[in-house]
């Protein structure tokens, strides 16, 4: 899909948006990309990565149906559903052929077919991996790169997910306790948070919940893993992160309904799918450290992601191991890195590691942001920085001081 530039004499170097997940279709970003301001002088090209959107989507449904609420409180990657999805997809796809390297080759074929000499890349989350690997192989065709929520080639997901999630929650609760109203409402929130997960480890909670799409209400069992997953994904987005102290406090008092409601809403879309498994089972899980589970053991998230993903990948076809694993990307192409100060999955230190070998790079760490910036006020500063950078392909006029104008949403308080 191409969104044509708004001016007739547009710049010849189009902007390619590379979506996250892996599993998100780039075409689903059409509204976001069109509103970015980048379309004023350049075409925007949205290419569905193989296995997404219109490119033979590898869709799995791990949870559901709506009339059975407990089915949304299965393990993160239920093995029976993983096997069923593998068998269904194998009838129309070689699941070992869905890798980042294959997608880089696809992007290069698209660039060549469109007759574009050079392109600008904007990678979001997993899309930053795709952008970096394209840059590694086809630097001469790249004019500028924006990496939004990047992860270095040295990091194998879900390595240290527990420790990163814990650091994010700790930072969030520190911010709560620095706000008089939040500190007054939740003076013991650190202790209460630890107690919530300790209790659920000892005894899962039974909660009345209904599917948001009209399914019948029912009683479900909420485990520590479920609660941890809900809190982790709440911290992805500042808008929902503002609810975390209240949600943890309510769980401490015995009301686990907000945790269950968030999880069923989050899982209703299907979440992780076949492309996620094809890519991570080839490129990440085999490269987890031997002590990956132990490293996360003492965090609120624990090591369940390591456990779940290792088990699922044992059931999934594995593509060729990447030749880029652990090899930094080096380039003179200008690269702007955007990270969230409280990101529980791609924190600022990831961006700093990548920047060390990109000789023409700058990093902006957005205060209060998680993996997303949704809900923050004052984001015009970040949006303008991206537009100006892509327009000029250099860092002229980039003013990190403007980040000081960004404000977080108010923390939710008891009624």
Coordinates of C-alpha atoms in Angstrom, one line a residue:
X1 CA 0.0 0.0 0.0
X2 CA 1.3 3.4 -0.9
X3 CA 0.1 6.7 0.6
X4 CA 1.1 9.3 -1.9
X5 CA 2.8 12.5 -0.9
X6 CA 0.6 15.6 -0.5
X7 CA 2.7 17.7 -2.7
X8 CA 3.1 17.0 -6.5
X9 CA 6.9 17.5 -6.5
X10 CA 7.5 14.9 -3.8
X11 CA 10.9 13.8 -2.6
X12 CA 12.1 10.6 -4.4
X13 CA 13.0 8.8 -1.2
X14 CA 9.9 7.2 0.2
X15 CA 9.2 6.3 3.9
X16 CA 8.8 2.6 4.7
X17 CA 7.0 1.9 8.0
X18 CA 8.0 -1.5 9.5
X19 CA 5.5 -2.9 12.0
X20 CA 6.0 -4.6 15.3
X21 CA 5.1 -7.9 17.0
X22 CA 6.3 -9.7 15.0
X23 CA 2.9 -10.3 13.6
X24 CA 1.4 -6.8 13.1
X25 CA 0.6 -5.9 9.5
X26 CA 2.2 -2.6 8.2
X27 CA -1.1 -1.8 6.4
X28 CA -2.8 -1.6 9.8
X29 CA -0.6 1.5 10.5
X30 CA -2.1 3.4 7.6
X31 CA -4.0 6.0 9.7
X32 CA -1.0 6.4 12.1
X33 CA 1.5 6.8 9.2
X34 CA -0.8 9.1 7.3
X35 CA -1.1 11.4 10.4
X36 CA 2.6 11.5 11.1
X37 CA 3.3 14.5 9.0
X38 CA 5.8 12.6 6.9
X39 CA 3.4 12.3 4.0
X40 CA 3.6 16.0 3.3
X41 CA 6.7 15.6 1.1
X42 CA 7.2 11.9 0.7
X43 CA 5.2 8.8 -0.3
X44 CA 4.7 6.4 2.5
X45 CA 5.0 2.7 1.6
X46 CA 3.4 0.1 3.8
X47 CA 4.5 -3.5 3.1
X48 CA 2.9 -6.3 5.0
X49 CA 5.7 -8.5 6.1
X50 CA 5.3 -12.2 5.0
X51 CA 3.0 -13.9 7.4
X52 CA 0.9 -10.7 8.2
X53 CA -2.0 -8.8 6.8
X54 CA -2.4 -9.5 3.1
X55 CA 0.8 -11.6 2.9
X56 CA -0.5 -15.1 3.8
X57 CA -1.2 -14.2 7.5
X58 CA -0.1 -16.9 10.0
X59 CA -3.1 -16.4 12.3
X60 CA -3.5 -18.4 15.5
X61 CA -6.3 -18.2 18.0
X62 CA -5.0 -19.3 21.4
X63 CA -7.9 -18.1 23.5
X64 CA -11.7 -18.2 23.2
X65 CA -14.5 -18.4 22.4
X66 CA -16.3 -15.5 24.1
X67 CA -18.9 -17.6 25.7
X68 CA -16.3 -19.4 27.7
X69 CA -14.5 -16.8 29.8
X70 CA -12.1 -19.3 31.4
X71 CA -10.7 -20.1 27.9
X72 CA -9.0 -16.6 28.1
X73 CA -7.2 -17.6 31.2
X74 CA -5.2 -20.5 29.7
X75 CA -1.4 -20.5 29.8
X76 CA 0.2 -17.7 27.8
X77 CA 1.0 -20.2 24.9
X78 CA -1.3 -23.2 25.4
X79 CA 0.4 -26.2 23.9
X80 CA -2.7 -27.8 22.5
X81 CA -3.6 -24.6 20.7
X82 CA 0.0 -24.2 19.5
X83 CA 0.0 -27.7 18.0
X84 CA -3.4 -27.2 16.4
X85 CA -2.3 -23.9 14.8
X86 CA 0.9 -25.5 13.5
X87 CA -1.0 -28.2 11.8
X88 CA -3.6 -25.8 10.3
X89 CA -0.9 -23.4 9.0
X90 CA 1.4 -26.2 7.7
X91 CA -1.2 -27.1 5.0
X92 CA -0.5 -23.7 3.3
X93 CA 2.9 -22.5 4.5
X94 CA 6.4 -23.7 5.2
X95 CA 6.7 -22.3 8.7
X96 CA 10.5 -22.4 8.6
X97 CA 10.6 -19.8 5.8
X98 CA 9.3 -16.9 7.9
X99 CA 12.4 -15.2 9.3
X100 CA 13.7 -11.7 9.5
X101 CA 16.3 -12.5 6.8
X102 CA 13.6 -13.7 4.5
X103 CA 11.6 -10.5 5.1
X104 CA 14.7 -8.3 4.5
X105 CA 14.9 -10.0 1.0
X106 CA 11.3 -9.3 0.5
X107 CA 11.7 -5.6 1.3
X108 CA 14.6 -5.3 -1.1
X109 CA 12.5 -6.9 -3.8
X110 CA 9.8 -4.3 -3.2
X111 CA 12.2 -1.4 -3.2
X112 CA 13.7 -2.6 -6.5
X113 CA 10.2 -3.2 -8.0
X114 CA 9.1 0.3 -7.1
X115 CA 12.2 1.8 -8.6
X116 CA 13.3 3.5 -5.4
X117 CA 17.0 4.3 -5.2
X118 CA 16.9 5.1 -1.5
X119 CA 14.4 4.8 1.3
X120 CA 13.8 6.0 4.8
X121 CA 13.0 3.3 7.3
X122 CA 10.8 3.7 10.4
X123 CA 10.8 0.6 12.5
X124 CA 8.5 0.1 15.5
X125 CA 9.4 -2.5 18.1
X126 CA 10.2 -5.7 16.2
X127 CA 10.3 -3.6 13.1
X128 CA 13.5 -2.1 14.4
X129 CA 15.1 -5.5 14.0
X130 CA 13.9 -5.6 10.4
X131 CA 15.1 -2.1 9.8
X132 CA 18.6 -2.8 11.3
X133 CA 19.0 -6.0 9.3
X134 CA 17.9 -4.2 6.1
X135 CA 20.5 -1.5 6.9
X136 CA 23.2 -4.1 7.5
X137 CA 22.6 -5.7 4.1
X138 CA 21.5 -2.7 1.9
X139 CA 23.1 0.4 3.4
X140 CA 23.5 2.1 0.1
X141 CA 19.8 2.1 -0.4
X142 CA 19.0 3.7 3.0
X143 CA 18.9 7.5 3.5
X144 CA 17.8 7.7 7.2
X145 CA 16.4 5.4 9.9
X146 CA 14.2 5.9 12.9
X147 CA 14.3 3.0 15.5
X148 CA 11.3 3.3 17.8
X149 CA 11.6 0.9 20.8
X150 CA 14.7 -0.9 19.5
X151 CA 16.3 -4.2 20.6
X152 CA 19.9 -5.0 19.9
X153 CA 21.0 -8.1 17.9
X154 CA 22.7 -9.3 21.2
X155 CA 19.3 -9.7 22.9
X156 CA 17.3 -12.9 22.5
X157 CA 13.7 -12.4 23.5
X158 CA 12.4 -13.1 26.2
X159 CA 15.8 -12.9 27.9
X160 CA 15.5 -10.8 31.1
X161 CA 11.8 -10.0 30.5
X162 CA 11.2 -10.5 34.3
X163 CA 14.0 -8.1 35.3
X164 CA 13.0 -5.5 32.8
X165 CA 9.4 -5.7 33.8
X166 CA 10.4 -5.3 37.5
X167 CA 12.5 -2.3 36.7
X168 CA 9.6 -0.7 34.9
X169 CA 7.1 -1.3 37.7
X170 CA 9.7 -0.1 40.3
X171 CA 10.2 3.1 38.4
X172 CA 6.4 3.6 38.0
X173 CA 5.8 3.1 41.7
X174 CA 8.6 5.6 42.5
X175 CA 6.9 8.1 40.3
X176 CA 3.6 7.4 42.1
X177 CA 5.2 8.0 45.5
X178 CA 6.7 11.3 44.3
X179 CA 3.2 12.6 43.6
X180 CA 1.5 13.7 46.9
X181 CA -2.0 12.5 46.0
X182 CA -0.7 9.1 44.8
X183 CA 1.6 8.7 47.8
X184 CA -1.3 9.6 50.1
X185 CA -3.6 7.1 48.5
X186 CA -1.1 4.2 48.3
X187 CA 1.6 4.8 51.0
X188 CA 2.4 1.0 51.2
X189 CA 2.1 0.3 47.5
X190 CA 5.6 -1.4 47.2
X191 CA 4.8 -3.8 50.0
X192 CA 1.2 -4.4 48.7
X193 CA 2.5 -5.1 45.2
X194 CA 4.9 -7.8 46.5
X195 CA 2.1 -9.3 48.7
X196 CA -0.3 -9.5 45.7
X197 CA 2.0 -11.8 43.8
X198 CA 3.0 -13.8 46.8
X199 CA -0.6 -14.5 47.7
X200 CA -1.5 -15.5 44.1
X201 CA 1.5 -17.8 44.0
X202 CA 0.1 -19.6 47.1
X203 CA -3.5 -19.5 46.0
X204 CA -5.0 -18.3 42.7
X205 CA -8.0 -16.1 42.9
X206 CA -11.5 -16.8 41.6
X207 CA -13.0 -13.8 39.8
X208 CA -16.4 -13.1 38.1
X209 CA -15.7 -11.7 34.6
X210 CA -17.5 -11.2 31.3
X211 CA -16.0 -11.1 27.8
X212 CA -16.1 -7.5 26.5
X213 CA -17.7 -8.6 23.2
X214 CA -20.9 -9.8 24.8
X215 CA -20.0 -13.2 26.1
X216 CA -21.7 -14.5 29.1
X217 CA -20.3 -13.7 32.5
X218 CA -18.5 -16.5 34.3
X219 CA -16.2 -17.3 37.1
X220 CA -12.5 -17.7 36.2
X221 CA -9.3 -18.7 38.0
X222 CA -6.7 -16.0 37.9
X223 CA -3.1 -17.2 38.6
X224 CA 0.0 -15.3 39.5
X225 CA 1.2 -15.6 35.9
X226 CA -2.1 -14.1 34.7
X227 CA -1.8 -11.1 37.1
X228 CA 1.8 -10.6 36.1
X229 CA 1.0 -10.6 32.4
X230 CA -1.7 -8.1 33.0
X231 CA 0.5 -5.7 34.9
X232 CA 3.4 -6.0 32.4
X233 CA 1.1 -5.1 29.5
X234 CA -0.4 -2.3 31.5
X235 CA 3.0 -0.7 31.8
X236 CA 3.5 -0.8 28.0
X237 CA 1.2 2.2 27.7
X238 CA 1.3 5.3 29.9
X239 CA -2.5 5.6 29.7
X240 CA -2.9 2.2 31.4
X241 CA 0.2 2.4 33.5
X242 CA -1.5 5.2 35.3
X243 CA -3.9 2.6 36.6
X244 CA -1.3 0.2 38.0
X245 CA -1.0 1.5 41.6
X246 CA -4.8 1.4 42.0
X247 CA -5.2 -2.0 40.3
X248 CA -2.4 -3.5 42.6
X249 CA -4.0 -1.9 45.7
X250 CA -7.4 -3.3 44.8
X251 CA -5.9 -6.7 44.3
X252 CA -4.2 -6.4 47.7
X253 CA -7.6 -5.7 49.3
X254 CA -9.0 -8.8 47.5
X255 CA -10.5 -7.3 44.4
X256 CA -8.9 -9.0 41.4
X257 CA -11.6 -8.0 38.9
X258 CA -9.5 -5.1 37.3
X259 CA -6.7 -7.5 36.6
X260 CA -9.0 -10.1 35.1
X261 CA -10.9 -7.5 33.0
X262 CA -7.6 -6.1 31.6
X263 CA -6.3 -9.6 30.7
X264 CA -9.5 -10.7 28.9
X265 CA -9.6 -7.5 26.9
X266 CA -6.0 -7.8 26.0
X267 CA -6.3 -11.5 24.9
X268 CA -9.5 -11.1 22.9
X269 CA -7.5 -10.0 19.8
X270 CA -5.6 -13.2 19.7
X271 CA -2.3 -11.6 20.6
X272 CA 0.7 -13.7 19.7
X273 CA 0.4 -15.7 16.4
X274 CA 2.2 -18.0 14.0
X275 CA 4.7 -15.4 12.7
X276 CA 5.7 -14.6 16.3
X277 CA 6.5 -18.2 16.9
X278 CA 8.3 -18.7 13.5
X279 CA 10.6 -15.8 14.1
X280 CA 11.3 -16.1 17.8
X281 CA 11.7 -19.9 17.7
X282 CA 14.4 -19.5 15.0
X283 CA 16.0 -16.2 16.1
X284 CA 15.6 -15.9 19.9
X285 CA 14.6 -18.8 22.0
X286 CA 17.5 -21.1 21.0
X287 CA 19.9 -18.3 22.1
X288 CA 18.5 -17.8 25.6
X289 CA 21.2 -18.1 28.2
X290 CA 21.2 -21.3 30.2
X291 CA 20.3 -19.4 33.4
X292 CA 17.6 -17.3 31.7
X293 CA 14.9 -18.7 34.1
X294 CA 17.0 -18.2 37.2
X295 CA 17.7 -14.5 36.2
X296 CA 14.0 -13.7 36.3
X297 CA 13.0 -15.9 39.2
X298 CA 12.8 -13.2 41.9
X299 CA 10.8 -10.7 39.9
X300 CA 7.1 -10.2 39.9
X301 CA 6.9 -11.6 36.4
X302 CA 9.0 -14.6 37.3
X303 CA 10.3 -16.9 34.5
X304 CA 7.0 -17.9 33.0
X305 CA 7.7 -16.3 29.6
X306 CA 11.0 -18.3 29.3
X307 CA 9.2 -21.5 30.3
X308 CA 6.2 -20.9 28.0
X309 CA 8.2 -19.9 24.9
X310 CA 10.7 -22.7 25.3
X311 CA 7.8 -25.2 25.5
X312 CA 6.0 -23.7 22.5
X313 CA 9.1 -23.6 20.3
X314 CA 9.7 -27.3 21.0
X315 CA 6.4 -27.8 19.0
X316 CA 7.1 -25.4 16.2
X317 CA 9.2 -25.8 13.0
X318 CA 12.4 -23.9 13.2
X319 CA 13.9 -21.8 10.4
X320 CA 17.6 -21.3 9.7
X321 CA 19.5 -19.7 12.6
X322 CA 20.4 -16.1 11.9
X323 CA 23.9 -15.1 11.0
X324 CA 23.4 -11.7 12.6
X325 CA 22.8 -12.9 16.1
X326 CA 25.1 -11.0 18.5
X327 CA 26.8 -9.0 15.7
X328 CA 26.3 -5.2 16.1
X329 CA 25.1 -3.2 13.1
X330 CA 27.6 -0.6 11.9
X331 CA 26.7 2.2 9.6
X332 CA 27.3 5.9 8.7
X333 CA 23.6 6.4 7.8
X334 CA 21.9 8.8 10.2
X335 CA 19.8 6.9 12.8
X336 CA 17.4 8.4 15.3
X337 CA 16.6 6.1 18.3
X338 CA 13.5 6.6 20.4
X339 CA 13.2 4.8 23.7
X340 CA 10.7 5.0 26.7
X341 CA 12.2 5.8 30.1
X342 CA 9.9 3.1 31.7
X343 CA 9.7 0.7 28.8
X344 CA 9.4 -2.9 30.2
X345 CA 10.7 -4.6 27.1
X346 CA 13.1 -2.3 25.1
X347 CA 14.5 0.1 27.7
X348 CA 16.9 3.0 27.1
X349 CA 20.0 0.8 27.7
X350 CA 19.0 -1.2 24.6
X351 CA 19.1 2.0 22.5
X352 CA 22.4 3.0 24.0
X353 CA 24.0 -0.4 23.1
X354 CA 22.8 -0.1 19.5
X355 CA 24.0 3.5 19.2
X356 CA 27.6 2.6 20.1
X357 CA 28.3 1.2 16.7
X358 CA 26.1 3.6 14.7
X359 CA 28.5 6.4 14.2
X360 CA 25.9 8.9 13.1
X361 CA 23.1 8.4 15.6
X362 CA 21.2 10.2 18.4
X363 CA 18.9 8.8 21.1
X364 CA 15.9 10.4 22.7
X365 CA 14.6 8.8 25.9
X366 CA 11.1 9.9 26.3
X367 CA 10.2 10.5 30.0
X368 CA 7.2 8.5 31.5
X369 CA 6.9 6.5 28.2
X370 CA 6.6 2.7 28.2
X371 CA 6.8 0.7 25.0
X372 CA 4.2 3.2 23.7
X373 CA 3.8 6.9 24.3
X374 CA 0.0 6.9 24.2
X375 CA -1.5 9.0 26.9
X376 CA 1.4 11.4 27.4
X377 CA 0.9 15.1 27.0
X378 CA 3.4 17.3 25.1
X379 CA 4.3 14.7 22.4
X380 CA 4.4 17.4 19.7
X381 CA 8.1 17.6 20.6
X382 CA 8.8 14.0 19.6
X383 CA 6.7 14.1 16.5
X384 CA 8.4 17.3 15.3
X385 CA 11.8 15.7 16.0
X386 CA 11.0 12.7 13.8
X387 CA 9.6 14.8 11.0
X388 CA 12.5 17.2 11.0
X389 CA 15.0 14.3 11.1
X390 CA 13.5 12.5 8.1
X391 CA 13.2 15.8 6.2
X392 CA 16.8 16.7 6.7
X393 CA 18.5 13.3 7.2
X394 CA 20.6 14.9 9.9
X395 CA 20.2 16.1 13.5
X396 CA 20.2 19.8 12.9
X397 CA 17.7 21.4 15.2
X398 CA 17.2 18.3 17.3
X399 CA 16.6 19.7 20.9
X400 CA 16.4 17.1 23.6
X401 CA 15.5 19.9 26.1
X402 CA 12.0 19.9 24.6
X403 CA 11.4 16.5 26.2
X404 CA 11.1 18.4 29.5
X405 CA 7.6 19.6 28.4
X406 CA 6.2 16.0 28.3
X407 CA 3.8 15.1 31.1
X408 CA 2.4 11.8 32.3
X409 CA -1.3 11.2 32.8
X410 CA -2.5 11.5 36.3
X411 CA -2.4 8.4 38.4
X412 CA -5.9 6.8 39.0
X413 CA -7.0 7.2 42.6
X414 CA -9.7 5.5 44.7
X415 CA -13.1 7.1 44.2

